[in-house]
Short mmCIF file of C-alpha atoms and ligand atoms in Angstrom, two decimals:
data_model
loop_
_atom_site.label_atom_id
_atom_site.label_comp_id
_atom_site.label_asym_id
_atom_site.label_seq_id
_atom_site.Cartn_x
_atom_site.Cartn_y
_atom_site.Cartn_z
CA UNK A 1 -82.86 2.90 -70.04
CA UNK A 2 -85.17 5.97 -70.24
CA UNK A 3 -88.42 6.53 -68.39
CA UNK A 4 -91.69 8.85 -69.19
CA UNK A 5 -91.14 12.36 -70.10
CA UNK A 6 -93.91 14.34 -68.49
CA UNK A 7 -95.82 14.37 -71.70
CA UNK A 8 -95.76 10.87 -71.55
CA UNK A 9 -97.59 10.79 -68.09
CA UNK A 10 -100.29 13.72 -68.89
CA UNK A 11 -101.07 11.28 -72.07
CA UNK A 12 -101.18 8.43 -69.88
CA UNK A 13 -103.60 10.48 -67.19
CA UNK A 14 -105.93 11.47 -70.43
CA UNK A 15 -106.11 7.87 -71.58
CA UNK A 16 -107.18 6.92 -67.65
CA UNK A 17 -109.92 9.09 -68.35
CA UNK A 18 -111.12 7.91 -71.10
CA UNK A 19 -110.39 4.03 -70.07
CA UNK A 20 -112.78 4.71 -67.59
CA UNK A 21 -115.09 6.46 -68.80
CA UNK A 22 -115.49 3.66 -71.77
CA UNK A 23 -116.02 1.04 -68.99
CA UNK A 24 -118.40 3.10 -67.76
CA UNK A 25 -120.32 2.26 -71.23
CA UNK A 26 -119.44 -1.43 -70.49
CA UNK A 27 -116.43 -2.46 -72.46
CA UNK A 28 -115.20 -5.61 -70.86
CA UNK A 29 -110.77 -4.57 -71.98
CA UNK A 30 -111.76 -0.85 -70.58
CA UNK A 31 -112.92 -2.90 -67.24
CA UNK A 32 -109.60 -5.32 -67.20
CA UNK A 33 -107.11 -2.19 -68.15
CA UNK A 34 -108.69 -0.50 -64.76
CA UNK A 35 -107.30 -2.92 -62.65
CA UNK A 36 -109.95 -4.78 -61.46
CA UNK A 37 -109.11 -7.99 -59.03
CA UNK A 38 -110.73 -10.42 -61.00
CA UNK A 39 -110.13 -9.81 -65.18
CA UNK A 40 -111.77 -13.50 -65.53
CA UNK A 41 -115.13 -12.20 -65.41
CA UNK A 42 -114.34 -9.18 -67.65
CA UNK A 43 -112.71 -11.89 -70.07
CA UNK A 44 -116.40 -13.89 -70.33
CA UNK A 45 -117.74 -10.25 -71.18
CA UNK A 46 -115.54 -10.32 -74.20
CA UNK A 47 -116.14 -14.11 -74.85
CA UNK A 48 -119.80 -12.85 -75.27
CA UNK A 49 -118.64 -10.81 -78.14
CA UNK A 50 -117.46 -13.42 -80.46
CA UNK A 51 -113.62 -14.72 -80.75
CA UNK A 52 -112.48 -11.15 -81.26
CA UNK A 53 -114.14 -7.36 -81.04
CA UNK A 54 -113.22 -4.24 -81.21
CA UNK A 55 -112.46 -2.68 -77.90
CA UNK A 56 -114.48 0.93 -77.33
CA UNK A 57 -110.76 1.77 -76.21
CA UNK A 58 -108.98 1.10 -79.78
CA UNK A 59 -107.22 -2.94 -80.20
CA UNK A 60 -109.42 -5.23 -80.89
CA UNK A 61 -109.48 -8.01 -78.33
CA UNK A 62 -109.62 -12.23 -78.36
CA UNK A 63 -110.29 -13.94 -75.28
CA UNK A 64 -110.55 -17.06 -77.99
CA UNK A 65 -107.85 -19.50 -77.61
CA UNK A 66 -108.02 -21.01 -81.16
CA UNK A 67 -107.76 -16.90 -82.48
CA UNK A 68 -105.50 -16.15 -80.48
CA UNK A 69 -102.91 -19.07 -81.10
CA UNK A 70 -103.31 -18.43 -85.31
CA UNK A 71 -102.40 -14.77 -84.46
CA UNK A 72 -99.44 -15.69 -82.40
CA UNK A 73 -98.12 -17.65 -84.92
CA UNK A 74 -99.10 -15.37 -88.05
CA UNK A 75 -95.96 -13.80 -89.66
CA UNK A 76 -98.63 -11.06 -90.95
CA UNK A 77 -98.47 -9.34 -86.93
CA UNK A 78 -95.29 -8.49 -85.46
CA UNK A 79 -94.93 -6.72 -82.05
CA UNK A 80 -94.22 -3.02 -83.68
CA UNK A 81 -95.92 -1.79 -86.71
CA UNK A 82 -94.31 -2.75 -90.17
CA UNK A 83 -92.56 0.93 -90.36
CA UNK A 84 -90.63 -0.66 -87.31
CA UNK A 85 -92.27 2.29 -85.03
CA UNK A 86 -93.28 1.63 -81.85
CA UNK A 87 -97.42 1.94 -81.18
CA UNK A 88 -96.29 2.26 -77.11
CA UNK A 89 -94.73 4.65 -74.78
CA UNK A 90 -91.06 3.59 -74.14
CA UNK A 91 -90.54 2.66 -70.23
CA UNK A 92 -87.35 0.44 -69.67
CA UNK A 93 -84.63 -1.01 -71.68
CA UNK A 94 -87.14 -3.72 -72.00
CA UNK A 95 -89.21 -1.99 -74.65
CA UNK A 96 -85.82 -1.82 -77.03
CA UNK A 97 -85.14 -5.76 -76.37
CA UNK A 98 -86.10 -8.56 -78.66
CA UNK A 99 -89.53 -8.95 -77.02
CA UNK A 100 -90.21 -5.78 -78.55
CA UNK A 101 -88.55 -6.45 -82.24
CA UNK A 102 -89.85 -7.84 -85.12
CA UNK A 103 -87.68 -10.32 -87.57
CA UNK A 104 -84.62 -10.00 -88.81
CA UNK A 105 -83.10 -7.81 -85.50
CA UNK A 106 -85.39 -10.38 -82.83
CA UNK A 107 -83.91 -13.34 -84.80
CA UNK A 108 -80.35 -11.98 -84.59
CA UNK A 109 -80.87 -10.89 -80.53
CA UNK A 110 -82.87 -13.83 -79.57
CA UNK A 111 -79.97 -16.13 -81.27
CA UNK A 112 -77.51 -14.63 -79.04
CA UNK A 113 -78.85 -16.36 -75.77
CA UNK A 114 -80.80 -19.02 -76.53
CA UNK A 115 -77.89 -21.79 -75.86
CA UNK A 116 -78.06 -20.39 -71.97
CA UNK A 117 -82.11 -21.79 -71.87
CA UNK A 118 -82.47 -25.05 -72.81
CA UNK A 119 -84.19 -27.54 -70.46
CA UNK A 120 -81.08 -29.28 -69.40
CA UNK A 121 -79.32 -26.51 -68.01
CA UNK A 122 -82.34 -26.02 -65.73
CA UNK A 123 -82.70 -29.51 -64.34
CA UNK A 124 -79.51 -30.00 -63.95
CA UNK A 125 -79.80 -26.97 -61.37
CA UNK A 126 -82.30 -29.00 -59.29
CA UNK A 127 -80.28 -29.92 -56.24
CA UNK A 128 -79.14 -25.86 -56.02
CA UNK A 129 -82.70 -24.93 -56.46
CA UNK A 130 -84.06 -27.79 -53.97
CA UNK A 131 -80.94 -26.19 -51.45
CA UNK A 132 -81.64 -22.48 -52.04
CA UNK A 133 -85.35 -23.13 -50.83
CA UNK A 134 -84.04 -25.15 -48.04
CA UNK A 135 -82.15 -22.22 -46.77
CA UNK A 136 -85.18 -19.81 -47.20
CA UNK A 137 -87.21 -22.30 -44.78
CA UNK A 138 -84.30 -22.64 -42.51
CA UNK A 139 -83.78 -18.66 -41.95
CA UNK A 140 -87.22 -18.61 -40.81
CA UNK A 141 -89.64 -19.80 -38.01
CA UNK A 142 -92.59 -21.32 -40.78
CA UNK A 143 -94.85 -21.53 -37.13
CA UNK A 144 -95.10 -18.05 -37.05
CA UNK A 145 -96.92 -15.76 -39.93
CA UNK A 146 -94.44 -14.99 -42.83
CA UNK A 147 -94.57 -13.26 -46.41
CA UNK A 148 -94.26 -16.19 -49.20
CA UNK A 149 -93.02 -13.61 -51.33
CA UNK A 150 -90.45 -11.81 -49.28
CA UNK A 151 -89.00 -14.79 -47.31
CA UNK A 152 -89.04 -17.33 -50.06
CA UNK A 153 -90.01 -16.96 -53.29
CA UNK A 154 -88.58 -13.40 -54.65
CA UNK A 155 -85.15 -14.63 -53.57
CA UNK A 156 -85.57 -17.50 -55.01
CA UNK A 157 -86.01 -16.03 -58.63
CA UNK A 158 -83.61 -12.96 -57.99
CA UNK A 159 -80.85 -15.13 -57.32
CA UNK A 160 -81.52 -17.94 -60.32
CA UNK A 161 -81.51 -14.70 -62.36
CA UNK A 162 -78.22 -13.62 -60.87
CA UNK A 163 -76.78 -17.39 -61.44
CA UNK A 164 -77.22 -16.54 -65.01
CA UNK A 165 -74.94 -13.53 -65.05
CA UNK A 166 -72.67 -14.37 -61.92
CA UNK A 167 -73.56 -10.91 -60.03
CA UNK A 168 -71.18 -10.50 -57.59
CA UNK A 169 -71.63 -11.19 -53.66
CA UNK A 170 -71.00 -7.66 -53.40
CA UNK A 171 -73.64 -6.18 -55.58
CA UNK A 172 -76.63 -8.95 -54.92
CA UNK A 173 -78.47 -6.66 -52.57
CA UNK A 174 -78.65 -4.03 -54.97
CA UNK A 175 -79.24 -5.95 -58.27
CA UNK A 176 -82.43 -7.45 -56.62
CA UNK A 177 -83.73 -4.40 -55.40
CA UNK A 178 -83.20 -2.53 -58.55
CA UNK A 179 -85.12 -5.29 -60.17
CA UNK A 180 -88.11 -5.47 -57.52
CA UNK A 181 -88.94 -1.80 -58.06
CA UNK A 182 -88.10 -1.66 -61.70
CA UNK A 183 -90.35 -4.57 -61.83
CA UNK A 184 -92.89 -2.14 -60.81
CA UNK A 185 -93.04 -0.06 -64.39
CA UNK A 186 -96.61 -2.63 -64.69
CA UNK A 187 -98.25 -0.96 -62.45
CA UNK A 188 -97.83 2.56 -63.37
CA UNK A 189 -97.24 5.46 -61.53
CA UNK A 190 -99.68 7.38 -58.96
CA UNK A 191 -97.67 9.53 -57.20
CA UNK A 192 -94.43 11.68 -58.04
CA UNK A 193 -92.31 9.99 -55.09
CA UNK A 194 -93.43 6.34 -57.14
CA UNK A 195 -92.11 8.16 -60.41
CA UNK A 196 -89.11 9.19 -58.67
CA UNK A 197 -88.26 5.91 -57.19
CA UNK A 198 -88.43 4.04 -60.82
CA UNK A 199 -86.41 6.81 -62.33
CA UNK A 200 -83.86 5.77 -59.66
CA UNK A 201 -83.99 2.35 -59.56
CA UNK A 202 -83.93 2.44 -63.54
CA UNK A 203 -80.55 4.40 -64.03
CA UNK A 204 -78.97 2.08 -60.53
CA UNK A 205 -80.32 -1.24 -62.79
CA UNK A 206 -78.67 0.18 -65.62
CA UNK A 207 -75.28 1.13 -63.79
CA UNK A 208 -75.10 -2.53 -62.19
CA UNK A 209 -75.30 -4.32 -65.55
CA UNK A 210 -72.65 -1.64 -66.99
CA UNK A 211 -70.59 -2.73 -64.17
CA UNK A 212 -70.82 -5.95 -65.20
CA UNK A 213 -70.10 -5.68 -68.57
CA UNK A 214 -66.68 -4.63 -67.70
CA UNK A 215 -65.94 -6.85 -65.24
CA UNK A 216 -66.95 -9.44 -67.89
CA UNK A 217 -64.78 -7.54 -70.83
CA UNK A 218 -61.45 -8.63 -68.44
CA UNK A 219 -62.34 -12.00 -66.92
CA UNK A 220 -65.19 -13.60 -69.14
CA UNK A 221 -66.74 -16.92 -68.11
CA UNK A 222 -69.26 -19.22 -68.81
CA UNK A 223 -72.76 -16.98 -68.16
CA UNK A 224 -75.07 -14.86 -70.39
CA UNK A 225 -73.13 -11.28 -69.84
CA UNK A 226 -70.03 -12.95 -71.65
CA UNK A 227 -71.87 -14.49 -74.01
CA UNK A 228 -73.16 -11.45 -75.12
CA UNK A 229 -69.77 -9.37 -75.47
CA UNK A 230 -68.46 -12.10 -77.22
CA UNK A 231 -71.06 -11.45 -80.01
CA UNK A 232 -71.11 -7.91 -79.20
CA UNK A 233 -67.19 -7.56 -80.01
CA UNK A 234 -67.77 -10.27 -83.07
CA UNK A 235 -70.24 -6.84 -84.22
CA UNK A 236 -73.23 -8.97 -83.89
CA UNK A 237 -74.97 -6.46 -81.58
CA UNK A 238 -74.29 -2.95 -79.96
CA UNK A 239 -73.60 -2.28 -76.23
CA UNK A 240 -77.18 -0.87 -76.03
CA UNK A 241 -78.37 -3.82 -77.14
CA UNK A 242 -76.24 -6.04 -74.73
CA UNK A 243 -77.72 -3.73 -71.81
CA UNK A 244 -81.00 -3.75 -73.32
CA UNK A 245 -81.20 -7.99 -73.13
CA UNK A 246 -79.87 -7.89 -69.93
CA UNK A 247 -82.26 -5.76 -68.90
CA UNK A 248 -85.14 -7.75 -70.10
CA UNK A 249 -83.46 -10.93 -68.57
CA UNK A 250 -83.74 -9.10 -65.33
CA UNK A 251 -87.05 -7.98 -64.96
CA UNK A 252 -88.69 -10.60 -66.84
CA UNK A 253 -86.89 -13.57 -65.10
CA UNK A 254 -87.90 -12.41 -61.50
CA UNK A 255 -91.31 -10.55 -61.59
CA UNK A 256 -93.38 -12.96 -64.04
CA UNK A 257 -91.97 -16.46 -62.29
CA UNK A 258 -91.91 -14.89 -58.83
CA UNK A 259 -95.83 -14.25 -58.97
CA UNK A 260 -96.55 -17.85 -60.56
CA UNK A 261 -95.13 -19.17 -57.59
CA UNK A 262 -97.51 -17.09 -55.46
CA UNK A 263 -100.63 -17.56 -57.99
CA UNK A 264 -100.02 -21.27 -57.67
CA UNK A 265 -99.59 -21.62 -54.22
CA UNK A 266 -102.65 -19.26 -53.83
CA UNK A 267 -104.78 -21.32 -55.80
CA UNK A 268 -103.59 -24.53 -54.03
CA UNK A 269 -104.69 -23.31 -50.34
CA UNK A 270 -108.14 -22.08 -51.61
CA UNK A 271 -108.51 -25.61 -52.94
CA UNK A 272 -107.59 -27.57 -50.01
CA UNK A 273 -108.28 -31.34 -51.94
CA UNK A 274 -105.70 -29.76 -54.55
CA UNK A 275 -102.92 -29.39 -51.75
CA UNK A 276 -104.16 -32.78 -50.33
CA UNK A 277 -103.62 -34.38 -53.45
CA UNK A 278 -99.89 -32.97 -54.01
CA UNK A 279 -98.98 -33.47 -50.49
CA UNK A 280 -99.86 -37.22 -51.21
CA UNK A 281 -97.99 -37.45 -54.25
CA UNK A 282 -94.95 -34.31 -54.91
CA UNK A 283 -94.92 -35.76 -58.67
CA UNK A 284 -98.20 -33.86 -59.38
CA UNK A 285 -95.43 -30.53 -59.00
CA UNK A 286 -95.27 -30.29 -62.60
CA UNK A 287 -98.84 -30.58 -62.91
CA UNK A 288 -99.23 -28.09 -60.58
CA UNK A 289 -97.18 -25.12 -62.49
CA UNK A 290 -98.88 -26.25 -65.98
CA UNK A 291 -102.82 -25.77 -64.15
CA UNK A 292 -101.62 -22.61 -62.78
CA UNK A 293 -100.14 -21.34 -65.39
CA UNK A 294 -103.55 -22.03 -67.37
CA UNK A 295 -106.35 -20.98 -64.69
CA UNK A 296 -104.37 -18.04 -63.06
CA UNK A 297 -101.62 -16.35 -65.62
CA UNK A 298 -98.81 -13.85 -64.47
CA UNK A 299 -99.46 -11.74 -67.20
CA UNK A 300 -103.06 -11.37 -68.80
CA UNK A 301 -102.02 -9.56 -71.82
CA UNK A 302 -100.16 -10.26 -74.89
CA UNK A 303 -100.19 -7.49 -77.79
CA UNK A 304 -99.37 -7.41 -81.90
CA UNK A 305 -99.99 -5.66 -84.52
CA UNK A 306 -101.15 -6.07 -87.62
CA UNK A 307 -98.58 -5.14 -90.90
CA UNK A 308 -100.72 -5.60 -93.61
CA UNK A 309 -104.58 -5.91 -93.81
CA UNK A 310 -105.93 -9.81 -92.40
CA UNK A 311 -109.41 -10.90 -91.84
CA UNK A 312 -109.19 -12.69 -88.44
CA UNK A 313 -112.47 -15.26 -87.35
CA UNK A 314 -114.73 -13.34 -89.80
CA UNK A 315 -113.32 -9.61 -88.82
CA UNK A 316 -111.02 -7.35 -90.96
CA UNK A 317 -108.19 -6.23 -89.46
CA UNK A 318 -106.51 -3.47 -91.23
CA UNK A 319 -102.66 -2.51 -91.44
CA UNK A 320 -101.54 -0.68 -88.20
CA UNK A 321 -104.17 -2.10 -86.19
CA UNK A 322 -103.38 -3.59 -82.57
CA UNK A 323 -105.06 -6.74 -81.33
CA UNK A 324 -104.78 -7.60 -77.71
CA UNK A 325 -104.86 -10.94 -76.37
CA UNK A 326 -106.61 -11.84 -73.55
CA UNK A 327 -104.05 -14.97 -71.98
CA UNK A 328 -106.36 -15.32 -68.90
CA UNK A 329 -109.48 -15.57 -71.02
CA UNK A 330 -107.98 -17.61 -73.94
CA UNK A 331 -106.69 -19.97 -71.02
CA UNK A 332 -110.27 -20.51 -69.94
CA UNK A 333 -111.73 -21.27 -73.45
CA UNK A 334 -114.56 -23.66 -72.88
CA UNK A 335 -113.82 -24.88 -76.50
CA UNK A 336 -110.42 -25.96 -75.39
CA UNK A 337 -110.74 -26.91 -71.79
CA UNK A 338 -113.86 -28.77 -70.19
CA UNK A 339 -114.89 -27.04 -67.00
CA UNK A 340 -112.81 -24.07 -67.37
CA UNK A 341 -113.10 -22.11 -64.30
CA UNK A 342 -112.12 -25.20 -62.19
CA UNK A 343 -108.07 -25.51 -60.80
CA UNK A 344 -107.87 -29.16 -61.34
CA UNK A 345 -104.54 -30.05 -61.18
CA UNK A 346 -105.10 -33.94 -62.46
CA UNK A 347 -106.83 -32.34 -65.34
CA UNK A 348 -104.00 -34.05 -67.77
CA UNK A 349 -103.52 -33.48 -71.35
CA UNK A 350 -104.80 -30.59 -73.04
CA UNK A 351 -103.89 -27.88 -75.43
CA UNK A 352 -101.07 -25.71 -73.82
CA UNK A 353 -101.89 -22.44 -72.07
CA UNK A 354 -100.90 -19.34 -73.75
CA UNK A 355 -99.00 -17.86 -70.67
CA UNK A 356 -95.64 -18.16 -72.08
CA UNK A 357 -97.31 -17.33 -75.97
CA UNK A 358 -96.20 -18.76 -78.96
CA UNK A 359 -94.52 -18.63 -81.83
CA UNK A 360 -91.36 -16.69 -82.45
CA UNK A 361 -91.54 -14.57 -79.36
CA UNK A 362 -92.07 -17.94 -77.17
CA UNK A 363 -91.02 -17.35 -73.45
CA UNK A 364 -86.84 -17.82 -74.00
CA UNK A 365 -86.93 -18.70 -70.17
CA UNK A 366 -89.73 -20.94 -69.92
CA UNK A 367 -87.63 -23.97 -68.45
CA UNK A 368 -86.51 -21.68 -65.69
CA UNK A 369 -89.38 -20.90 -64.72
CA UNK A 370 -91.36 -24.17 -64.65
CA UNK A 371 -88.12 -26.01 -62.82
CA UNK A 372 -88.04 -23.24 -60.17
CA UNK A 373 -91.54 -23.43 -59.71
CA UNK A 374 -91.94 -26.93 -59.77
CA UNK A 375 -89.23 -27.22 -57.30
CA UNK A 376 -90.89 -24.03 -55.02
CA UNK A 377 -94.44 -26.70 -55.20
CA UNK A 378 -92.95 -29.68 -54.65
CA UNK A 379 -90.18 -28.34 -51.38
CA UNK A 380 -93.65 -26.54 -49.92
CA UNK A 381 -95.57 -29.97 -49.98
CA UNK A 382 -93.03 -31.69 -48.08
CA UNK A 383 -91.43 -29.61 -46.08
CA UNK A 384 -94.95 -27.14 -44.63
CA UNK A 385 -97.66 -29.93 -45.19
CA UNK A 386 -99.63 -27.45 -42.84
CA UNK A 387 -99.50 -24.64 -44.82
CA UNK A 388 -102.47 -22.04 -44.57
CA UNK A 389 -103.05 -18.29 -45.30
CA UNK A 390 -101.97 -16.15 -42.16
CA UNK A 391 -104.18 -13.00 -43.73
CA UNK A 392 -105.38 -11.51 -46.89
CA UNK A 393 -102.37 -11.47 -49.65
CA UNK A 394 -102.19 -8.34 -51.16
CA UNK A 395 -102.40 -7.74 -54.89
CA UNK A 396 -100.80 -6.15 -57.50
CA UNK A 397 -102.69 -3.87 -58.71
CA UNK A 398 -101.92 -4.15 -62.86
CA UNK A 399 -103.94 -5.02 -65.43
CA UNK A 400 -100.82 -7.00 -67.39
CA UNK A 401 -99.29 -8.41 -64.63
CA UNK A 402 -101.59 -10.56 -62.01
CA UNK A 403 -99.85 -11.57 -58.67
CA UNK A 404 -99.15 -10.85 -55.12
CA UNK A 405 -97.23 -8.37 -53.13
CA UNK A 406 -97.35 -9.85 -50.05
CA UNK A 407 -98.85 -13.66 -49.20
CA UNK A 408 -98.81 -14.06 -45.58
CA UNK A 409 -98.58 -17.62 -44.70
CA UNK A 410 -97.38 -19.72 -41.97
CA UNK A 411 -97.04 -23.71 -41.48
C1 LIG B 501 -93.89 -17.69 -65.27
C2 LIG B 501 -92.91 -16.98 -65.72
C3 LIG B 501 -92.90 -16.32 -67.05
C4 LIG B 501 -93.94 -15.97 -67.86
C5 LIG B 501 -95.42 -16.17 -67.60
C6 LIG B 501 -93.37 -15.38 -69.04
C7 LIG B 501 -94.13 -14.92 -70.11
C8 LIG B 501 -93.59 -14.49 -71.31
C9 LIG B 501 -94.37 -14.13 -72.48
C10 LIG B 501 -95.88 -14.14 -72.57
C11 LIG B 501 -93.50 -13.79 -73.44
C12 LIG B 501 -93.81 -13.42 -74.89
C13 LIG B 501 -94.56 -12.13 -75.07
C14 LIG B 501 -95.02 -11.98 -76.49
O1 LIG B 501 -95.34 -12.97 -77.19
O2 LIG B 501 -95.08 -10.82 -76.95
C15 LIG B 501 -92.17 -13.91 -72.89
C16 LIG B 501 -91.03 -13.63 -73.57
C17 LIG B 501 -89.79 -13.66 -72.98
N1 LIG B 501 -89.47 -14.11 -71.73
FE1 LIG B 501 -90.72 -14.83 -70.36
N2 LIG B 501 -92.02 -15.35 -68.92
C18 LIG B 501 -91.67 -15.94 -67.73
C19 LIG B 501 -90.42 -16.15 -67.23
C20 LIG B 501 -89.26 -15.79 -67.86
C21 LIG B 501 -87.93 -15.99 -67.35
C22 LIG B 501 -87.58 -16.73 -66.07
C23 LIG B 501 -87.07 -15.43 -68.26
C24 LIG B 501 -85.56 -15.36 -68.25
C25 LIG B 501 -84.77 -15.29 -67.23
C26 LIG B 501 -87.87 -14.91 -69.34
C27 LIG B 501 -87.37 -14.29 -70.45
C28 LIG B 501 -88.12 -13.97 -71.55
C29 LIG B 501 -87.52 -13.43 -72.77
C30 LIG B 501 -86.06 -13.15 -73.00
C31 LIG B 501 -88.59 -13.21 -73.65
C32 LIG B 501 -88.52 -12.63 -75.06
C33 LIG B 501 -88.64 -13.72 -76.08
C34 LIG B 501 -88.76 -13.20 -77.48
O3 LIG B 501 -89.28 -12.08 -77.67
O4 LIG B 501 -88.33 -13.91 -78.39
N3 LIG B 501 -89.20 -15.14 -69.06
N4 LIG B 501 -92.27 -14.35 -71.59
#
């Protein structure tokens, strides 16, 4: 893994700048990329310019569900330009992993550990998820104010994710640390202690899963590290690469499912008749993660690029071009959703949200996530039907990533 160079971070300060200073002239992606608490507005702005506009900052943007599903599943964009170059600064082993690479090496990567996400592995991991939450609630008095995230649902994710690669006992603690601050990388940097932190947590990340590896090289089992050096001793992929999946694995498994946990129970307590209704009936839990994951999205932006010249809803896109797309605003598309703005969680069928995107780069660990969190929903219902906020959560302050710190609840 490799972090900015101090080039990189003066480029990223003079594209602050000017990020700013083109909101300033009223571009609604320049007003989302600073960080603002509520993109939904911002993504109206850019409704209000047509299914997709050129941003005063560079991509052109789609907050336009129907545009932005036909460019998710258009073989003419990939998620690096057609040269194979990357149009981003590199940050984590993340950025060299199949989310990050186009056809034929994301087809040969993303084969490797697909067999370890199917749906069925998940439910049948219902009981351990239903006891792991159990345990949470059990170390903790729920009368008395407590962090959601902290005490419940970050260990929650950080030890599914484990499951997946049998971490040992002995190096839990620091696996889930090293993933909570590398987890961070969304939200930039602001100070040189932050920098140095990342850098540290980056390399220990890194270390762990090289650890691993070995262990796994002399006593493989049934979990995703063996699975890997299997193909990786077959030839089908290098040890960078092995680290490099891994690594996404981490980080994407807990940050992303952790905070649509918190978005969901958020948006559940501000709607009180919402937690009513799935206190009265815990089978609405799966109803509950699919409105969340529409009205209030983990991550708000999804990026390609274009490899050769396509007109898009009227527009031409040329070769080399980026077009970002806006999940949070394509999820409230009036054209697709009646009464967008509304969490309904009996809102029934409807076109799927594109939280988890589409096409070839679909979320690989979608059933995780929607088990966990349908489990996390349903255990809260029955087990705190007096939930309530206990003071302000505190948000993340990203413009990809939308989701809590800290939620300070108590029962
Ligand atoms: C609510 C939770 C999650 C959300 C919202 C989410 C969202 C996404 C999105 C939007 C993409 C595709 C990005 C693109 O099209 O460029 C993606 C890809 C991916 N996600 Fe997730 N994710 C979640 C949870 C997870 C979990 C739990 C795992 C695994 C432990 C995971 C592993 C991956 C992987 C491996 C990819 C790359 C797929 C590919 O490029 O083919 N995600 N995720």
């Amino acid at each position: 893994m490799t972090i900015p160079t101090s080039d990189q971070l003066q480029e990223q300060a003079m594209t602050a700048t000017f990020v700013w200073q083109m909101s300033e002239l009223g571009d609604p992606y320049a007003k989302i990329l600073l960080r603002q608490l509520n993109p939904y507005r911002f993504c109206e702005q850019a409704r209000e310019l047509g299914p997709i506009h050129r941003s005063k900052v560079g991509p052109w943007v789609t907050p336009d569900h129907a545009t932005a599903l036909a460019i998710l599943r258009d073989k003419r964009f990939g998620v690096r330009r057609a040269d194979g170059e990357r149009d981003y600064a590199r940050f984590t082993s993340m950025d060299d992993s199949f989310l990050k690479l186009d056809p034929p090496d994301h087809t040969r990567l993303r084969r490797m550990v697909t067999p370890f996400f199917g749906a069925r592995r998940f439910n049948a991991q219902r009981p351990r998820i239903e006891s792991l939450l159990n345990a949470s609630l059990d170390a903790i008095d729920t009368t008395q104010r407590f962090d959601l995230m902290a005490a419940v649902v970050r260990p929650l994710m950080n030890t599914l994710v484990r499951d997946l690669f049998r971490v040992p006992q002995a190096q839990a603690e620091r696996f889930d640390r090293n993933c909570t601050t590398t987890g961070r990388v969304f939200e930039g940097f602001t100070s040189v202690e932050q920098f140095d932190e990342l850098e540290t947590a980056v390399a220990d990340l890194s270390a762990v899963l090289r650890d691993l590896v070995e262990l796994r090289r002399e006593a493989p089992g049934d979990d995703v590290v063996s699975e890997l050096l299997a193909a990786h001793r077959d030839g089908g992929l290098s040890l960078d690469e092995v680290i490099g999946v891994l690594g996404l694995l981490s980080i994407a498994g807990t940050e992303s499912t952790s905070h649509l946990m918190g978005n969901g129970v958020l948006a559940l307590l501000e709607h009180p008749e919402q937690w009513e209704l799935l206190k009265a009936d815990p089978d609405l839990a799966p109803a509950v993660v699919d409105e969340t994951l529409r009205y209030d999205p983990p991550n708000q932006l999804i990026s390609r690029v274009a490899h050769v010249d396509v007109e898009v809803a009227g527009q031409h896109i040329e070769a080399g071009d980026t077009v970002i797309i806006l999940t949070g605003g394509a999820n409230r598309d009036p054209l697709a959703y009646p009464d967008p703005n509304r969490f309904d969680i009996t809102r029934g069928a409807g076109p799927d949200s594109l939280t988890f995107s589409t096409g070839i780069h679909f979320c690989l660990g979608a059933a995780l996530a929607r088990t966990a969190a349908e489990m996390t929903f349903r255990v809260l219902a029955r087990r705190l039907p007096g939930l309530h906020k206990a003071g302000p959560p505190r948000r993340r302050m990203a413009s990809s990533i939308r989701g809590l710190h800290a939620f300070p609840v108590a029962a």
